[in-house]
Coordinates of C-alpha atoms in Angstrom, one line a residue:
Chain A
D108 CA -86.2 -66.5 -42.6
G109 CA -83.5 -66.2 -45.2
G110 CA -80.0 -66.4 -43.9
I111 CA -76.7 -68.2 -43.3
T112 CA -76.5 -71.1 -40.9
Q113 CA -73.3 -72.3 -39.4
S114 CA -72.9 -75.4 -37.4
P115 CA -71.9 -76.4 -34.9
K116 CA -71.6 -73.2 -32.8
Y117 CA -68.7 -74.8 -30.8
L118 CA -66.3 -77.5 -31.9
F119 CA -63.4 -79.3 -30.3
R120 CA -60.6 -80.9 -32.2
K121 CA -58.2 -83.6 -31.0
E122 CA -54.6 -83.7 -32.2
G123 CA -54.3 -85.3 -35.7
Q124 CA -58.0 -85.0 -36.4
N125 CA -59.8 -83.4 -39.3
V126 CA -63.0 -81.5 -38.5
T127 CA -65.6 -80.1 -40.9
L128 CA -67.5 -76.9 -40.3
S129 CA -70.9 -76.6 -42.0
C130 CA -72.2 -73.5 -43.8
E131 CA -75.6 -73.4 -45.4
Q132 CA -77.4 -70.4 -47.0
N133 CA -80.9 -70.1 -48.4
L134 CA -80.4 -66.6 -49.9
N135 CA -79.8 -68.0 -53.4
H136 CA -76.4 -66.3 -53.3
D137 CA -73.8 -67.4 -55.9
A138 CA -70.6 -66.4 -53.9
M139 CA -69.6 -67.8 -50.5
Y140 CA -66.6 -67.2 -48.3
W141 CA -64.8 -68.5 -45.2
Y142 CA -62.9 -66.2 -42.8
R143 CA -60.9 -66.8 -39.8
Q144 CA -61.1 -64.3 -36.9
D145 CA -58.4 -64.1 -34.2
P146 CA -58.4 -61.4 -31.5
G147 CA -56.8 -58.2 -32.7
Q148 CA -56.3 -59.5 -36.3
G149 CA -59.6 -58.8 -37.9
L150 CA -60.9 -61.2 -40.6
R151 CA -58.5 -63.2 -42.8
L152 CA -59.8 -64.9 -45.9
I153 CA -59.4 -68.7 -46.1
Y154 CA -61.2 -69.7 -49.2
Y155 CA -64.0 -68.3 -51.4
S156 CA -66.2 -69.6 -54.1
Q157 CA -67.9 -67.6 -56.9
I158 CA -70.0 -70.4 -58.3
V159 CA -70.8 -74.1 -57.8
N160 CA -67.9 -76.4 -58.3
D161 CA -65.4 -73.6 -58.3
F162 CA -63.3 -72.1 -55.4
Q163 CA -60.1 -70.1 -54.9
K164 CA -57.6 -69.9 -52.1
G165 CA -57.5 -66.9 -49.9
D166 CA -54.7 -65.5 -47.8
I167 CA -54.4 -68.3 -45.3
A168 CA -55.6 -71.5 -47.1
E169 CA -52.8 -73.8 -45.9
G170 CA -54.2 -76.5 -43.7
Y171 CA -57.8 -76.0 -44.9
S172 CA -59.9 -77.5 -47.6
V173 CA -63.4 -76.7 -49.0
S174 CA -65.9 -78.0 -51.5
R175 CA -68.8 -76.4 -53.3
E176 CA -71.0 -79.2 -54.7
K177 CA -74.2 -77.3 -54.1
K178 CA -75.1 -73.7 -54.4
E179 CA -76.4 -73.5 -50.8
S180 CA -73.5 -75.3 -49.1
F181 CA -69.8 -74.5 -48.6
P182 CA -68.3 -76.7 -45.9
L183 CA -64.8 -76.0 -44.5
T184 CA -62.5 -78.8 -43.4
V185 CA -59.8 -78.0 -40.9
T186 CA -57.1 -80.6 -41.5
S187 CA -54.5 -81.9 -39.1
A188 CA -52.0 -79.9 -41.1
Q189 CA -53.4 -76.7 -39.6
K190 CA -51.2 -76.5 -36.5
N191 CA -53.0 -73.6 -34.9
P192 CA -56.7 -74.0 -35.6
T193 CA -58.1 -72.4 -32.5
A194 CA -60.1 -69.4 -33.8
F195 CA -63.6 -68.1 -34.6
Y196 CA -64.6 -69.1 -38.1
L197 CA -67.1 -67.1 -40.1
C198 CA -68.9 -68.0 -43.3
A199 CA -70.4 -65.3 -45.6
S200 CA -72.2 -65.1 -48.8
S201 CA -73.1 -62.4 -51.4
I202 CA -75.4 -62.3 -54.4
T203 CA -72.5 -62.4 -56.7
N204 CA -68.8 -61.6 -56.4
L205 CA -69.4 -58.2 -58.0
S206 CA -67.5 -55.4 -56.2
N207 CA -70.4 -53.5 -54.9
Q208 CA -72.3 -56.3 -53.1
P209 CA -72.1 -56.5 -49.3
Q210 CA -71.5 -59.9 -47.7
H211 CA -73.9 -61.5 -45.3
F212 CA -72.5 -63.4 -42.4
G213 CA -73.4 -66.4 -40.3
D214 CA -73.0 -66.5 -36.5
G215 CA -69.7 -68.4 -36.6
T216 CA -68.2 -71.6 -35.3
R217 CA -65.7 -71.4 -32.4
L218 CA -63.1 -74.1 -32.8
S219 CA -60.8 -75.2 -29.9
I220 CA -58.1 -77.8 -29.4
L221 CA -58.6 -80.5 -26.8
Chain B
A6 CA -52.5 -54.1 -53.3
Q7 CA -55.6 -53.3 -51.4
S8 CA -55.5 -52.5 -47.7
V9 CA -57.6 -51.0 -44.9
A10 CA -56.4 -49.3 -41.7
Q11 CA -58.4 -48.7 -38.6
P12 CA -55.9 -46.7 -36.5
E13 CA -57.7 -47.0 -33.2
D14 CA -58.1 -50.3 -31.4
Q15 CA -60.7 -48.8 -29.1
V16 CA -62.9 -45.7 -29.0
N17 CA -64.6 -44.6 -25.7
V18 CA -67.5 -42.2 -25.7
A19 CA -70.2 -41.2 -23.3
E20 CA -73.8 -41.9 -24.1
G21 CA -75.4 -39.0 -25.9
N22 CA -72.1 -37.7 -27.3
P23 CA -71.2 -38.0 -31.0
L24 CA -68.9 -40.8 -32.0
T25 CA -66.4 -41.3 -34.8
V26 CA -64.7 -44.5 -35.8
K27 CA -61.9 -44.0 -38.3
C28 CA -61.0 -45.9 -41.4
T29 CA -58.5 -45.2 -44.2
Y30 CA -58.0 -47.3 -47.3
S31 CA -55.6 -48.0 -50.2
V32 CA -56.7 -49.3 -53.6
S33 CA -55.2 -48.9 -57.0
G34 CA -58.5 -47.9 -58.6
N35 CA -61.8 -46.5 -57.1
P36 CA -63.1 -48.1 -53.9
Y37 CA -66.2 -49.7 -52.8
L38 CA -66.3 -49.2 -49.0
F39 CA -68.3 -51.0 -46.3
W40 CA -68.9 -50.8 -42.5
Y41 CA -69.9 -53.8 -40.4
V42 CA -70.7 -54.3 -36.7
Q43 CA -70.1 -57.4 -34.7
Y44 CA -71.6 -58.2 -31.3
P45 CA -69.9 -60.8 -29.0
N46 CA -70.0 -64.4 -30.4
R47 CA -72.0 -63.3 -33.4
G48 CA -71.3 -62.8 -37.1
L49 CA -70.9 -59.4 -38.8
Q50 CA -73.9 -57.2 -39.6
F51 CA -73.8 -54.9 -42.6
L52 CA -74.3 -51.2 -41.6
L53 CA -73.7 -49.2 -44.8
K54 CA -71.7 -48.9 -48.0
Y55 CA -70.3 -46.3 -50.3
I56 CA -70.5 -47.2 -54.0
T57 CA -70.7 -43.8 -55.8
G58 CA -72.5 -40.5 -55.6
D59 CA -73.1 -38.6 -52.4
N60 CA -70.1 -38.6 -50.1
L61 CA -72.3 -38.9 -47.0
V62 CA -73.8 -42.3 -46.7
K63 CA -76.6 -43.1 -44.3
G64 CA -77.0 -46.6 -42.9
S65 CA -78.7 -48.7 -40.2
Y66 CA -79.3 -47.7 -36.6
G67 CA -78.6 -44.0 -37.2
F68 CA -75.0 -44.5 -38.4
E69 CA -73.6 -42.6 -41.3
A70 CA -70.2 -42.4 -43.0
E71 CA -68.3 -39.8 -44.9
F72 CA -66.2 -40.7 -48.0
N73 CA -63.3 -38.4 -48.5
K74 CA -61.3 -39.3 -51.6
S75 CA -58.5 -36.9 -51.1
Q76 CA -57.8 -38.2 -47.6
T77 CA -58.7 -41.8 -48.6
S78 CA -60.9 -42.1 -45.6
F79 CA -64.3 -43.5 -44.8
H80 CA -65.0 -42.6 -41.1
L81 CA -68.1 -44.0 -39.4
K82 CA -70.2 -41.4 -37.4
K83 CA -73.2 -41.2 -35.2
P84 CA -74.6 -37.9 -33.8
S85 CA -75.6 -39.4 -30.4
A86 CA -74.2 -42.6 -29.1
L87 CA -76.2 -45.3 -27.3
V88 CA -74.9 -47.8 -24.8
S89 CA -76.2 -50.5 -27.1
D90 CA -73.8 -49.3 -29.8
S91 CA -71.0 -50.8 -27.9
A92 CA -69.5 -53.5 -30.2
L93 CA -66.7 -54.2 -32.6
Y94 CA -66.7 -52.3 -35.9
F95 CA -65.0 -53.3 -39.1
C96 CA -64.3 -51.3 -42.2
A97 CA -63.8 -53.1 -45.5
V98 CA -62.8 -52.2 -49.0
R99 CA -62.8 -53.7 -52.5
D100 CA -61.3 -52.2 -55.6
M101 CA -64.1 -51.3 -58.1
N102 CA -62.1 -52.7 -61.0
Q103 CA -61.3 -56.0 -59.3
A104 CA -64.4 -58.1 -59.6
G105 CA -63.8 -61.7 -58.4
T106 CA -61.9 -60.7 -55.3
A107 CA -63.1 -60.8 -51.7
L108 CA -63.5 -57.9 -49.4
I109 CA -60.4 -56.7 -47.4
F110 CA -61.2 -56.0 -43.8
G111 CA -59.5 -53.8 -41.3
K112 CA -58.5 -55.2 -37.9
G113 CA -61.5 -53.7 -36.1
T114 CA -62.2 -51.0 -33.6
T115 CA -63.9 -51.7 -30.3
L116 CA -66.5 -49.0 -29.5
S117 CA -67.4 -48.6 -25.8
V118 CA -70.2 -46.3 -24.9
S119 CA -70.6 -45.5 -21.2
S120 CA -73.8 -44.5 -19.5

């Protein structure tokens, strides 16, 4: 089945540690996105990429980094600079970044602090 | 700047009754509008979208939404609610003239359908 796979489903981070969340899609979509979801705050955009080897900061990029070396992969690194990383992280993709295209979502990674 | 408001944190309805989940938006140009549903510990599932044309849009699972340009609203509706419709619902918008930007999501509305 085509879709978006996020791994791991649950992740724990120690103080001062960087962790990387995986996002892979086999939909042949050009655009990919990372969102952070906190209770009562909806989805906030961290980074997005319209094409391979290109990405832009979203509203809350500080403390996060991404890469887009392959079309199907858009990993997110939560660095030690992100002081409040506990949240539900959602990856999404769309055919292109044209305005009328819906985004397709993975099932998320829940990150917690040890 | 683009924005989306979902004025109700929670909507409670009885099974079999009609439901409405409200959404208003603000964009500088014309909007593309979307509704998504999220079940616990899952990603968002696309329900429907308004691009252009008929103001009443039909989507998945019997949901529909009505675009009202004068009121800048895009309310989600269903004639007869099911217990299984209980979930978190998100409205999202993008300005038609701003390609290259991501969707802007509302904060979500929890729908609770009682049997």
